[in-house]
């Protein structure tokens, strides 16, 4: 039982570190990456845009909806 709790704790710590250390260091870096990938993907997809979400601290690369459809998030850039 102790081994299972230790293993679960170790896995949780690993994923915690992975989550917190894989994002960008600042909003500026996330913004730059979003706009860079927007230019690259503009060849394949139409009506792309980048938007800053203050609530979740991330930039969103999205494709505008057509015919009153909602926009679709292509990529998220956490910071």
PDB file of C-alpha atoms in Angstrom:
ATOM      1  CA  UNK A   1       0.000   0.000   0.000  1.00  0.00           C
ATOM      2  CA  UNK A   2       2.845   2.378   0.873  1.00  0.00           C
ATOM      3  CA  UNK A   3       4.523   1.537  -2.404  1.00  0.00           C
ATOM      4  CA  UNK A   4       1.378   2.428  -4.377  1.00  0.00           C
ATOM      5  CA  UNK A   5       1.012   5.781  -2.582  1.00  0.00           C
ATOM      6  CA  UNK A   6       4.688   6.548  -3.166  1.00  0.00           C
ATOM      7  CA  UNK A   7       4.416   5.654  -6.837  1.00  0.00           C
ATOM      8  CA  UNK A   8       1.293   7.783  -7.345  1.00  0.00           C
ATOM      9  CA  UNK A   9       2.942  10.710  -5.547  1.00  0.00           C
ATOM     10  CA  UNK A  10       6.053  10.398  -7.681  1.00  0.00           C
ATOM     11  CA  UNK A  11       3.995  10.342 -10.882  1.00  0.00           C
ATOM     12  CA  UNK A  12       1.994  13.397  -9.728  1.00  0.00           C
ATOM     13  CA  UNK A  13       5.202  15.319  -8.959  1.00  0.00           C
ATOM     14  CA  UNK A  14       6.651  14.382 -12.361  1.00  0.00           C
ATOM     15  CA  UNK A  15       3.580  15.616 -14.250  1.00  0.00           C
ATOM     16  CA  UNK A  16       3.481  18.752 -12.101  1.00  0.00           C
ATOM     17  CA  UNK A  17       7.050  19.621 -13.062  1.00  0.00           C
ATOM     18  CA  UNK A  18       6.323  18.769 -16.683  1.00  0.00           C
ATOM     19  CA  UNK A  19       3.283  21.059 -16.736  1.00  0.00           C
ATOM     20  CA  UNK A  20       4.952  24.048 -15.088  1.00  0.00           C
ATOM     21  CA  UNK A  21       8.268  23.905 -16.939  1.00  0.00           C
ATOM     22  CA  UNK A  22       7.015  23.390 -20.503  1.00  0.00           C
ATOM     23  CA  UNK A  23       5.273  26.763 -20.919  1.00  0.00           C
ATOM     24  CA  UNK A  24       6.820  30.019 -22.093  1.00  0.00           C
ATOM     25  CA  UNK A  25       8.580  32.350 -19.644  1.00  0.00           C
ATOM     26  CA  UNK A  26       6.575  35.451 -20.564  1.00  0.00           C
ATOM     27  CA  UNK A  27       3.510  36.637 -22.447  1.00  0.00           C
ATOM     28  CA  UNK A  28       5.850  38.241 -24.995  1.00  0.00           C
ATOM     29  CA  UNK A  29       7.437  34.901 -25.898  1.00  0.00           C
ATOM     30  CA  UNK A  30       4.035  33.235 -26.195  1.00  0.00           C
ATOM     31  CA  UNK A  31       2.785  36.122 -28.361  1.00  0.00           C
ATOM     32  CA  UNK A  32       5.779  35.912 -30.679  1.00  0.00           C
ATOM     33  CA  UNK A  33       5.391  32.150 -31.096  1.00  0.00           C
ATOM     34  CA  UNK A  34       1.655  32.484 -31.792  1.00  0.00           C
ATOM     35  CA  UNK A  35       2.174  35.091 -34.504  1.00  0.00           C
ATOM     36  CA  UNK A  36       5.072  33.129 -36.011  1.00  0.00           C
ATOM     37  CA  UNK A  37       3.008  29.954 -36.319  1.00  0.00           C
ATOM     38  CA  UNK A  38       0.053  31.985 -37.597  1.00  0.00           C
ATOM     39  CA  UNK A  39       2.214  33.096 -40.542  1.00  0.00           C
ATOM     40  CA  UNK A  40       3.392  29.529 -41.185  1.00  0.00           C
ATOM     41  CA  UNK A  41      -0.083  27.992 -41.053  1.00  0.00           C
ATOM     42  CA  UNK A  42      -1.732  30.773 -43.078  1.00  0.00           C
ATOM     43  CA  UNK A  43      -0.769  28.838 -46.215  1.00  0.00           C
ATOM     44  CA  UNK A  44      -2.883  25.843 -45.155  1.00  0.00           C
ATOM     45  CA  UNK A  45      -5.710  27.532 -43.222  1.00  0.00           C
ATOM     46  CA  UNK A  46      -7.775  30.678 -43.826  1.00  0.00           C
ATOM     47  CA  UNK A  47      -8.733  33.441 -41.391  1.00  0.00           C
ATOM     48  CA  UNK A  48      -6.272  32.713 -38.597  1.00  0.00           C
ATOM     49  CA  UNK A  49      -5.776  34.997 -35.620  1.00  0.00           C
ATOM     50  CA  UNK A  50      -4.007  35.241 -32.271  1.00  0.00           C
ATOM     51  CA  UNK A  51      -5.709  36.395 -29.102  1.00  0.00           C
ATOM     52  CA  UNK A  52      -4.568  36.846 -25.516  1.00  0.00           C
ATOM     53  CA  UNK A  53      -6.628  35.188 -22.793  1.00  0.00           C
ATOM     54  CA  UNK A  54      -5.878  36.972 -19.513  1.00  0.00           C
ATOM     55  CA  UNK A  55      -7.926  34.598 -17.406  1.00  0.00           C
ATOM     56  CA  UNK A  56      -5.943  31.475 -18.301  1.00  0.00           C
ATOM     57  CA  UNK A  57      -2.627  33.274 -19.015  1.00  0.00           C
ATOM     58  CA  UNK A  58      -2.200  31.982 -22.553  1.00  0.00           C
ATOM     59  CA  UNK A  59      -2.211  33.068 -26.174  1.00  0.00           C
ATOM     60  CA  UNK A  60      -4.583  31.282 -28.540  1.00  0.00           C
ATOM     61  CA  UNK A  61      -4.085  30.601 -32.229  1.00  0.00           C
ATOM     62  CA  UNK A  62      -7.569  30.258 -33.670  1.00  0.00           C
ATOM     63  CA  UNK A  63      -9.409  29.959 -36.961  1.00  0.00           C
ATOM     64  CA  UNK A  64     -12.436  32.199 -37.364  1.00  0.00           C
ATOM     65  CA  UNK A  65     -15.745  30.426 -37.776  1.00  0.00           C
ATOM     66  CA  UNK A  66     -17.617  30.460 -41.074  1.00  0.00           C
ATOM     67  CA  UNK A  67     -21.417  30.743 -41.524  1.00  0.00           C
ATOM     68  CA  UNK A  68     -22.054  31.721 -37.879  1.00  0.00           C
ATOM     69  CA  UNK A  69     -19.999  28.787 -36.571  1.00  0.00           C
ATOM     70  CA  UNK A  70     -17.828  29.390 -33.481  1.00  0.00           C
ATOM     71  CA  UNK A  71     -14.092  29.917 -33.865  1.00  0.00           C
ATOM     72  CA  UNK A  72     -11.856  26.874 -33.479  1.00  0.00           C
ATOM     73  CA  UNK A  73      -8.721  26.952 -31.300  1.00  0.00           C
ATOM     74  CA  UNK A  74      -5.774  25.525 -33.225  1.00  0.00           C
ATOM     75  CA  UNK A  75      -3.004  25.887 -30.605  1.00  0.00           C
ATOM     76  CA  UNK A  76      -2.548  27.212 -27.049  1.00  0.00           C
ATOM     77  CA  UNK A  77       0.617  28.917 -25.773  1.00  0.00           C
ATOM     78  CA  UNK A  78       0.836  28.933 -21.956  1.00  0.00           C
ATOM     79  CA  UNK A  79       3.135  31.264 -20.090  1.00  0.00           C
TER      80      UNK A  79
END
